[in-house]
mmCIF file of C-alpha atoms in Angstrom:
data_model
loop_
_atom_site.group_PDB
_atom_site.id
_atom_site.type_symbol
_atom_site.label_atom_id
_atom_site.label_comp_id
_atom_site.label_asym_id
_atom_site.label_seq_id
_atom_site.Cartn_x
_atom_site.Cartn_y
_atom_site.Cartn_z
ATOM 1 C CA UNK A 1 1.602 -8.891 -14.283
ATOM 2 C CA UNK A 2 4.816 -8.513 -16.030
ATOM 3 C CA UNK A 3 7.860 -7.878 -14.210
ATOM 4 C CA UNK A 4 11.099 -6.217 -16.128
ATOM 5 C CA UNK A 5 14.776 -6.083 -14.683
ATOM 6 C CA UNK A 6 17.225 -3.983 -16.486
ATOM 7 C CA UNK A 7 21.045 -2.982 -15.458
ATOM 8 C CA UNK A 8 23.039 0.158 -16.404
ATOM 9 C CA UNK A 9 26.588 -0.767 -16.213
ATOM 10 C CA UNK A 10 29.133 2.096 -15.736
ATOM 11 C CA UNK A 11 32.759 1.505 -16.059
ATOM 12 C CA UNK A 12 34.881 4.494 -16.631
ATOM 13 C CA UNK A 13 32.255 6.978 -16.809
ATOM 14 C CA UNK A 14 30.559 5.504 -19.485
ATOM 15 C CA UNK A 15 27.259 3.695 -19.629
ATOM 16 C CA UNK A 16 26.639 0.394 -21.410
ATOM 17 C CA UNK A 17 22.830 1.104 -23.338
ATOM 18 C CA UNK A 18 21.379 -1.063 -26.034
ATOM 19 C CA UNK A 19 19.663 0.820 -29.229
ATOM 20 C CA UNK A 20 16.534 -0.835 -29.753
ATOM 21 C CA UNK A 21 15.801 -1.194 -33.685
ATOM 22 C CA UNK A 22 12.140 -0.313 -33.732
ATOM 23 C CA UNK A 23 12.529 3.482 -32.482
ATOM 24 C CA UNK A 24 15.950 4.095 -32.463
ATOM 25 C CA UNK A 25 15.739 4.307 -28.616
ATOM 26 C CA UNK A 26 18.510 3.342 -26.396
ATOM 27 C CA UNK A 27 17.626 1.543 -23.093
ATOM 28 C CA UNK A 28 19.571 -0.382 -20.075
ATOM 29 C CA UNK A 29 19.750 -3.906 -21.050
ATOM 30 C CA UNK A 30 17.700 -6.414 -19.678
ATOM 31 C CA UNK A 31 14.165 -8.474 -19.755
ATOM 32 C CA UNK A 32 11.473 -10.006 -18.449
ATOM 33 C CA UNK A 33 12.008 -12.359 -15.096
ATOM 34 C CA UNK A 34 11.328 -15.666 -15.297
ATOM 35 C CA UNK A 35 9.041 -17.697 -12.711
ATOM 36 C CA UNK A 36 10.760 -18.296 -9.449
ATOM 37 C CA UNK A 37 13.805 -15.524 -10.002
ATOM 38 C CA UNK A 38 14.581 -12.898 -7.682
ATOM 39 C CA UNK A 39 15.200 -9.546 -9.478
ATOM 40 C CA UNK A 40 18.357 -9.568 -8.551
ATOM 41 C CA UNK A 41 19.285 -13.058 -10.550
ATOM 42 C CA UNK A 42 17.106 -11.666 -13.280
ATOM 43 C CA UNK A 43 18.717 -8.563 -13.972
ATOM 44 C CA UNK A 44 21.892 -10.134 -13.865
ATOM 45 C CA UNK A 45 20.985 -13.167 -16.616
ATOM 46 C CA UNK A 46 19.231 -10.949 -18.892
ATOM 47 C CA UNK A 47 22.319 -8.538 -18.712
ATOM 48 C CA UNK A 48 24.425 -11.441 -19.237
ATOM 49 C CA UNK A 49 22.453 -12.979 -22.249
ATOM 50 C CA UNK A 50 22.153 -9.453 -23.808
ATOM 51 C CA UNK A 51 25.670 -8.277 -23.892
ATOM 52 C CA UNK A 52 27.713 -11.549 -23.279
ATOM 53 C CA UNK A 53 29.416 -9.904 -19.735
ATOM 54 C CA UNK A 54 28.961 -10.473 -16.004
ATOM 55 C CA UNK A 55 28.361 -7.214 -13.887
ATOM 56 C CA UNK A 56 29.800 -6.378 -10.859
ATOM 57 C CA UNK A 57 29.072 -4.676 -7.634
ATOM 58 C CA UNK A 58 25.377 -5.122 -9.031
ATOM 59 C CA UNK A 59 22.585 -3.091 -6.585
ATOM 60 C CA UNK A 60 18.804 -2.108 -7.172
ATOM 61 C CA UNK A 61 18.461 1.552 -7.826
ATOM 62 C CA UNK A 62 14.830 1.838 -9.144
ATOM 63 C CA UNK A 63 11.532 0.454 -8.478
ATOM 64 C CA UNK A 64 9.003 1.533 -10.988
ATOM 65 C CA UNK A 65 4.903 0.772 -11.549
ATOM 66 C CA UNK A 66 4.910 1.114 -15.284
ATOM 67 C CA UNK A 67 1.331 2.116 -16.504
ATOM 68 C CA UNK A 68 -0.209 2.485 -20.157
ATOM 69 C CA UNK A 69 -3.436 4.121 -20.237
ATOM 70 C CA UNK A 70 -6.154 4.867 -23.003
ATOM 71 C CA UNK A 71 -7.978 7.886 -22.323
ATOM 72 C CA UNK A 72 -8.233 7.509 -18.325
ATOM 73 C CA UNK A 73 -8.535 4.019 -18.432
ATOM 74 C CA UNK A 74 -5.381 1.706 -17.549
ATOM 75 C CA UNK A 75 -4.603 -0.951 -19.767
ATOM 76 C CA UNK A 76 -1.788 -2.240 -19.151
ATOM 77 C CA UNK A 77 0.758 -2.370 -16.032
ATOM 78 C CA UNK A 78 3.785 -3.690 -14.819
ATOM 79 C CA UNK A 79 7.209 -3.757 -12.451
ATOM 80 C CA UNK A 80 10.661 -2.114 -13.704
ATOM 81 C CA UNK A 81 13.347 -2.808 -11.319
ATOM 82 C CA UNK A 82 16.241 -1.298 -12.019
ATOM 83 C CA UNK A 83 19.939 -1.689 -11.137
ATOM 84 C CA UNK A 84 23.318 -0.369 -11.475
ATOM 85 C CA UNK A 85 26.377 -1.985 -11.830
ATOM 86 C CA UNK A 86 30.487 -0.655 -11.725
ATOM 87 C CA UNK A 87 32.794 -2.622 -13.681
ATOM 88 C CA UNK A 88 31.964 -5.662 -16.171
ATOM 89 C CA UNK A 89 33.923 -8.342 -16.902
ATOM 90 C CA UNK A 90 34.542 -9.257 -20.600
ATOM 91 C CA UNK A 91 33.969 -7.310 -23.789
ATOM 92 C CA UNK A 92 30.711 -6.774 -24.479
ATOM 93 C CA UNK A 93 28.929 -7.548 -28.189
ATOM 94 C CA UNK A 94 28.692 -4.552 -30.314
ATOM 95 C CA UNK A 95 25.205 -5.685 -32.203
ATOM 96 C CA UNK A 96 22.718 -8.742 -31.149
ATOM 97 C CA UNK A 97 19.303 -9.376 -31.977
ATOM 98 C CA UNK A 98 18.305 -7.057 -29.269
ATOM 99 C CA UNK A 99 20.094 -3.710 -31.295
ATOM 100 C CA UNK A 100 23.088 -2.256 -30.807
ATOM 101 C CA UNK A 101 25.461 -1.998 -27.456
ATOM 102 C CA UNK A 102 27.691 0.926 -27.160
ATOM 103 C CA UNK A 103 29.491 2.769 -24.235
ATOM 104 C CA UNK A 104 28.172 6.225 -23.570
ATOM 105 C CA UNK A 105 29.098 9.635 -22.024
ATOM 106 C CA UNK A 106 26.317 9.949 -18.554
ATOM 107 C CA UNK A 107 25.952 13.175 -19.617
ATOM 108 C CA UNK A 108 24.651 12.055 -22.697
ATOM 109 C CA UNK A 109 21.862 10.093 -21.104
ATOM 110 C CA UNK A 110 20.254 14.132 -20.897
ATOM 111 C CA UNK A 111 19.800 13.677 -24.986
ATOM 112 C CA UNK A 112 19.963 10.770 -26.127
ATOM 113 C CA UNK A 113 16.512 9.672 -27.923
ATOM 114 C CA UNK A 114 14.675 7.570 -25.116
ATOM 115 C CA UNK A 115 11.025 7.126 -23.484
ATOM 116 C CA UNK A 116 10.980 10.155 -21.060
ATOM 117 C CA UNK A 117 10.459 8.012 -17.910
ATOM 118 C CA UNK A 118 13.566 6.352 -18.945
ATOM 119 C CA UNK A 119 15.696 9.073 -19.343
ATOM 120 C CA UNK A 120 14.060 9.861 -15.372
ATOM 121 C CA UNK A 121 15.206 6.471 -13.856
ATOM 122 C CA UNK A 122 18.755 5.979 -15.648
ATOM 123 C CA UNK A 123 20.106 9.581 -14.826
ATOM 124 C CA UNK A 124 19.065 8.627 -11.320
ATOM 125 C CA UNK A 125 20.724 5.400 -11.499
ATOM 126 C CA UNK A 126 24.146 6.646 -12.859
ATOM 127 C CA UNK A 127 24.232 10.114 -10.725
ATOM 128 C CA UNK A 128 22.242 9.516 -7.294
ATOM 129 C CA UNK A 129 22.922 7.973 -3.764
ATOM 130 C CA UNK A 130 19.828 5.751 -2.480
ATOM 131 C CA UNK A 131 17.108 4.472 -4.032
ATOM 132 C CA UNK A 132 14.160 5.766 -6.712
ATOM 133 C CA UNK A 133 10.351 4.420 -6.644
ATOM 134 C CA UNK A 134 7.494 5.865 -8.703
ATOM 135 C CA UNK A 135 4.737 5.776 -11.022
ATOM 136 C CA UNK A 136 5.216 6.569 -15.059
ATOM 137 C CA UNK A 137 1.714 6.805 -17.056
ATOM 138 C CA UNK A 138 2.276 6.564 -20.521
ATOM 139 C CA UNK A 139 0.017 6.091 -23.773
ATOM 140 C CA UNK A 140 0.185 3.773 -26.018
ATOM 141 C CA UNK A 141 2.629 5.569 -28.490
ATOM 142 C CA UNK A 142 5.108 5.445 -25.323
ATOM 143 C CA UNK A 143 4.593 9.477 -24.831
ATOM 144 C CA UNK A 144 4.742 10.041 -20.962
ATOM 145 C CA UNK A 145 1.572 11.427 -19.707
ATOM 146 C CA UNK A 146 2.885 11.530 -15.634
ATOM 147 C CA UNK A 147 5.702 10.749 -13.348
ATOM 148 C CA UNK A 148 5.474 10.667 -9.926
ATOM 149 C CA UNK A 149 8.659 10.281 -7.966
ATOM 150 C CA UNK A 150 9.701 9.230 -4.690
ATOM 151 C CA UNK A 151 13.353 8.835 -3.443
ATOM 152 C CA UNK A 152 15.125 7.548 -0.284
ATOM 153 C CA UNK A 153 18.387 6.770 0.992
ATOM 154 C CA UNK A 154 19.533 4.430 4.044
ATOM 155 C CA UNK B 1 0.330 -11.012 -10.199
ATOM 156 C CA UNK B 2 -0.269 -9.993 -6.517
ATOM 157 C CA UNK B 3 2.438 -7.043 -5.180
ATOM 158 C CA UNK B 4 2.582 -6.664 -1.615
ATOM 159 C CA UNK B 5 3.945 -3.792 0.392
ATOM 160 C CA UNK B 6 4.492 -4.266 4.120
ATOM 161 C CA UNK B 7 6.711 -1.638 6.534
ATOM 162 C CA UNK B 8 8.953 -2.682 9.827
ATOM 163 C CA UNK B 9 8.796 0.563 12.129
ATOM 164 C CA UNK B 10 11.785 0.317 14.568
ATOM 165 C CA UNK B 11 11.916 3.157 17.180
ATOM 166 C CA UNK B 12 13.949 2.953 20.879
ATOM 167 C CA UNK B 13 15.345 -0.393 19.886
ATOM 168 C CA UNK B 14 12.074 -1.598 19.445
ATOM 169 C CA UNK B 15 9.999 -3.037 16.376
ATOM 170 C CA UNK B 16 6.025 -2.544 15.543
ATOM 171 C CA UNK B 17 4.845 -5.967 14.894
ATOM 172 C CA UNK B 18 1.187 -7.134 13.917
ATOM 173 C CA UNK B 19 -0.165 -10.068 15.264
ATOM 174 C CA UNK B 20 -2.473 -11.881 13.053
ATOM 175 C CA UNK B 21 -5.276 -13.829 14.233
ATOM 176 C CA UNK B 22 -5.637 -16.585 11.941
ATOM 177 C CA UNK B 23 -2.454 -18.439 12.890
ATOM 178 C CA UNK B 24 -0.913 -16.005 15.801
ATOM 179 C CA UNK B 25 1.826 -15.581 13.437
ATOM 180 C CA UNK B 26 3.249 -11.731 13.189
ATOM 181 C CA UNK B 27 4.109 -9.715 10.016
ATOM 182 C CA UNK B 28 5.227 -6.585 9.294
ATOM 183 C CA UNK B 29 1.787 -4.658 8.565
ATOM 184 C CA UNK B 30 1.404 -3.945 5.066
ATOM 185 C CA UNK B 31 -0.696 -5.090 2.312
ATOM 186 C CA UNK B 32 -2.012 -5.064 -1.263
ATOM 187 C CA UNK B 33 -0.666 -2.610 -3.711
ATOM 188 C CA UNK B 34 -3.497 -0.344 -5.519
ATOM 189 C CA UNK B 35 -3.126 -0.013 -9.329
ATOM 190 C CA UNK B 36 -0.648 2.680 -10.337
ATOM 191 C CA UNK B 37 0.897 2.922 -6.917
ATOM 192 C CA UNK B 38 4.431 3.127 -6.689
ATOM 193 C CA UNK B 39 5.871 0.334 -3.711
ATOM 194 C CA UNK B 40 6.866 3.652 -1.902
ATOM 195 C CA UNK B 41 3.671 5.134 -2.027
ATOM 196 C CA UNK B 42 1.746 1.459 -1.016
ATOM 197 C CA UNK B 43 3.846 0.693 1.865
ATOM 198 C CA UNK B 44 2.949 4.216 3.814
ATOM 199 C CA UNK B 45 -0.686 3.794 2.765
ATOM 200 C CA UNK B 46 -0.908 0.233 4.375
ATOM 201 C CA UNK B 47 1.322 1.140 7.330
ATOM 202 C CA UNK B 48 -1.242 4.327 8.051
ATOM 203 C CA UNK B 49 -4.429 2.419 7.898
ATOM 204 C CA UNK B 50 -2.905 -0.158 9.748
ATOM 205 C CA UNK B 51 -1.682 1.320 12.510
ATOM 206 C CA UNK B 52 -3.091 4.856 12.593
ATOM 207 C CA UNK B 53 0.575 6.255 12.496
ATOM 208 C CA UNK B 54 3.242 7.917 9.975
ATOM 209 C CA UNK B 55 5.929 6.143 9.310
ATOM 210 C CA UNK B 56 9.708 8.398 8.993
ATOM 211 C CA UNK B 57 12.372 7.882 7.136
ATOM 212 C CA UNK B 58 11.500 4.923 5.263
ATOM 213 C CA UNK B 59 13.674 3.088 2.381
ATOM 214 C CA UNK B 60 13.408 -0.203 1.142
ATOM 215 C CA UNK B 61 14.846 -3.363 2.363
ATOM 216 C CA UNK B 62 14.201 -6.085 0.546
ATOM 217 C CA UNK B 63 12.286 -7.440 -2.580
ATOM 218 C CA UNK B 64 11.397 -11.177 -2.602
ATOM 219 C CA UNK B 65 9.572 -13.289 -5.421
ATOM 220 C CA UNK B 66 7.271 -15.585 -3.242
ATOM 221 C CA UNK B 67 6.245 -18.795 -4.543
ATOM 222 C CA UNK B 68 3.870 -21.226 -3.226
ATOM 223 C CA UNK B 69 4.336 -25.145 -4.732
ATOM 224 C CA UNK B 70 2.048 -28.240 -4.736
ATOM 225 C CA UNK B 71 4.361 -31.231 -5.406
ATOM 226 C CA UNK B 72 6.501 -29.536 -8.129
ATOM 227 C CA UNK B 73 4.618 -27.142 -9.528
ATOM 228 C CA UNK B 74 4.126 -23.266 -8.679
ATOM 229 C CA UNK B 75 0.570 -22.876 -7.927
ATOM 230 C CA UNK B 76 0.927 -18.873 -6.635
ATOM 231 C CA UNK B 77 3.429 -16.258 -7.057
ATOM 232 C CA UNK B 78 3.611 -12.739 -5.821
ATOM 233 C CA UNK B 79 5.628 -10.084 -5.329
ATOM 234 C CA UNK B 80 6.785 -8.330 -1.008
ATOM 235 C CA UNK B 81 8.542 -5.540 -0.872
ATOM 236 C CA UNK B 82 9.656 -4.314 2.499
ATOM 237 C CA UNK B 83 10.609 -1.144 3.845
ATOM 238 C CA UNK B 84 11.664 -0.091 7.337
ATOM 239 C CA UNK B 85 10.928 3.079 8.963
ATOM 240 C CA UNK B 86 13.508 4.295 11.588
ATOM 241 C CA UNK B 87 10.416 5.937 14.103
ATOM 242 C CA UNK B 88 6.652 6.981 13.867
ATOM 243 C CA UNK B 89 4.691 10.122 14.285
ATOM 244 C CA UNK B 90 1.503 9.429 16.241
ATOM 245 C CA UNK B 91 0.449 6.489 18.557
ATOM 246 C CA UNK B 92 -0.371 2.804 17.181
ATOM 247 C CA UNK B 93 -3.598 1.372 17.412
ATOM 248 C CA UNK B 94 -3.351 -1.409 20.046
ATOM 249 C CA UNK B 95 -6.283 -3.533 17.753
ATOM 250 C CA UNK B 96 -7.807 -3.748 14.671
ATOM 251 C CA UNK B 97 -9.823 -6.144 12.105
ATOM 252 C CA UNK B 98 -5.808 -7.249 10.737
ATOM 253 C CA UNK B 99 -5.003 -8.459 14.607
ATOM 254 C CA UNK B 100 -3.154 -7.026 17.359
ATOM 255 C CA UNK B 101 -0.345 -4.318 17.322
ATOM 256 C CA UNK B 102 2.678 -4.168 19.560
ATOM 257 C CA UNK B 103 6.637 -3.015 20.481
ATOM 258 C CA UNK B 104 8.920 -5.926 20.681
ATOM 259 C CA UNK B 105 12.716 -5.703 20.957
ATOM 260 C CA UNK B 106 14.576 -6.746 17.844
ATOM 261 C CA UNK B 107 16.219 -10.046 19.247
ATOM 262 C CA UNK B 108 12.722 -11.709 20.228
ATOM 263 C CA UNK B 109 12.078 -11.535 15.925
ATOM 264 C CA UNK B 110 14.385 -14.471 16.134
ATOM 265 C CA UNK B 111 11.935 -16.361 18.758
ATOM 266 C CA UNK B 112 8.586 -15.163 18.026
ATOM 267 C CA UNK B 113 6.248 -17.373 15.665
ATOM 268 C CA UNK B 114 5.717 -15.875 12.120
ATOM 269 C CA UNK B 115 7.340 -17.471 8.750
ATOM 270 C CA UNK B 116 10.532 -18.476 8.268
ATOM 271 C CA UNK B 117 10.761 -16.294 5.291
ATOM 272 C CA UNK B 118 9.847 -13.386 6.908
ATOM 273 C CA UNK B 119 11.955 -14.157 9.780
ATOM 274 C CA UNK B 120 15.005 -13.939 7.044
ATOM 275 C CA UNK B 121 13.514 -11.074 5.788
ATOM 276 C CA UNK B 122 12.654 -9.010 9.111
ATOM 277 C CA UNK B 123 15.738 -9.962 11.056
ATOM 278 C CA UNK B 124 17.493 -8.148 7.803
ATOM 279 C CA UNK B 125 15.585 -5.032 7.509
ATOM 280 C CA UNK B 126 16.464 -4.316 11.441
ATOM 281 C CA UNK B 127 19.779 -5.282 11.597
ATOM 282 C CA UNK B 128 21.764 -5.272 8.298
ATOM 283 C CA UNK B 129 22.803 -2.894 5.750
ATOM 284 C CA UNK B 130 21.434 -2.780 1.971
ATOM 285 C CA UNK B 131 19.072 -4.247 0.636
ATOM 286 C CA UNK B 132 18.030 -8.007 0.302
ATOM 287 C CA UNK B 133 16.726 -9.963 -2.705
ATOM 288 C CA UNK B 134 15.495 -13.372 -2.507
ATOM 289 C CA UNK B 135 12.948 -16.281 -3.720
ATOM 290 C CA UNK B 136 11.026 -17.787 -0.630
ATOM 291 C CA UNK B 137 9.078 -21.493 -1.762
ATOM 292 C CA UNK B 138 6.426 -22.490 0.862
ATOM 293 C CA UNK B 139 3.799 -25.506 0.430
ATOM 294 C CA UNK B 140 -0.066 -23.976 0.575
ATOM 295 C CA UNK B 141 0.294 -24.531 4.544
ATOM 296 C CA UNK B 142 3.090 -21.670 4.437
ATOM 297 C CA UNK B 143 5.753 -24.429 5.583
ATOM 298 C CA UNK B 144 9.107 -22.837 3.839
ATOM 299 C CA UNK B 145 10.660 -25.618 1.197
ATOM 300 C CA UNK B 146 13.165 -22.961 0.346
ATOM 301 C CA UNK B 147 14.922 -19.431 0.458
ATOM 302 C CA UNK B 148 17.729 -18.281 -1.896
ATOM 303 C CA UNK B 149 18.578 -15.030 -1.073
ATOM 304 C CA UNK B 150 21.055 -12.018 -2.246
ATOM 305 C CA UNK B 151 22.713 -9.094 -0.483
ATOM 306 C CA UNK B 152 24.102 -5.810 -2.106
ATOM 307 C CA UNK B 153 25.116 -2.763 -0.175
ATOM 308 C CA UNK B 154 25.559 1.146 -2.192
#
């Protein structure tokens, strides 16, 4: 089973996202982890590979069972972890293979084109206390067919 | 690639610890997360049929990539993700097919025989604040060969 770690770094009220190419959709950066890695190491090398900057003050915010299903049958599943991060150090790349990195408004998270579940998890991570779990269903066009959401906080 | 839930009720100081059979070893009780399932979700499942109780205000801990190595090479890998819950509604079985259930103050999780991993891992979820991330490396005889683990607090 896969498992995905992406970060949303926030410095100065903005939010660093990554436009993906293929839909135009902007997402946190980040990737799959490798064998062995905690998701905490993973989230931080993928967000240092993708946009060339450390993160600081790096903490999970999301725990997500990502599910694609054709008709009512699942066929495909996998782990999003999710963390935030305030402050970076460097200057990230503006454009990498990955699509293009730009610093962004939160409140723009509300419209910005994205998979639905996603725009569910980041708002969380940029404007909540405590911690997000939950389910997303979607189909195979990426359309979300469910969420089911559960938060807590220490 | 396995994902396992498992829950650490602490309530009056004390902890609700399982006592498996095979080795005499205790654990946390928890178990194997269902398809779709948020983490959330599997942990209170598990913890119910466990122990016959609800668990309250529970929030996640830590998240550990668990490896198991012959020689050099990674022959399993799963996923444990622990929550604690700070007190119970109902009473605990005393037995069941897992093993036997009991109270025991927090300090006797540094004395009492489980694995070393978990002992890193339980000792956190009742004592410190945050949550924990980590890789834990046993041999197939659950002998730790290694823990690397990270802290991050809100």
């Amino acid at each position: 089973m896969q498992r995905i770690a992406n970060l949303l770094a926030i410095q100065d009220g903005k939010a660093l996202l990554l436009q993906k190419p293929r839909r135009g959709w902007y997402v946190a950066p980040g990737g799959k982890m490798e064998s062995g890695e905690s998701i905490f190491e993973a989230a931080v090398r993928e967000f240092q590979e993708e946009t060339n900057t450390t993160p600081k003050n790096v903490h999970l915010k999301g725990v997500y069972t990502m599910v694609i299903k054709r008709e009512q049958e699942i066929i495909n599943e996998w782990m999003l972890y999710t963390f935030v991060a305030h402050g970076i150090e460097g200057v990230p790349y503006e454009e990498t293979k990955e699509g293009l990195l730009g610093w962004f408004d939160i409140d723009q998270l509300h419209h910005l084109p994205m998979a639905e579940g996603d725009r569910t998890n980041l708002l969380f991570v940029a404007s909540q206390q405590g911690i997000q779990y939950g389910t997303f269903e979607y189909t195979e066009q990426f359309e979300l067919l469910s969420e089911t959401i559960q938060n807590s906080q220490e």
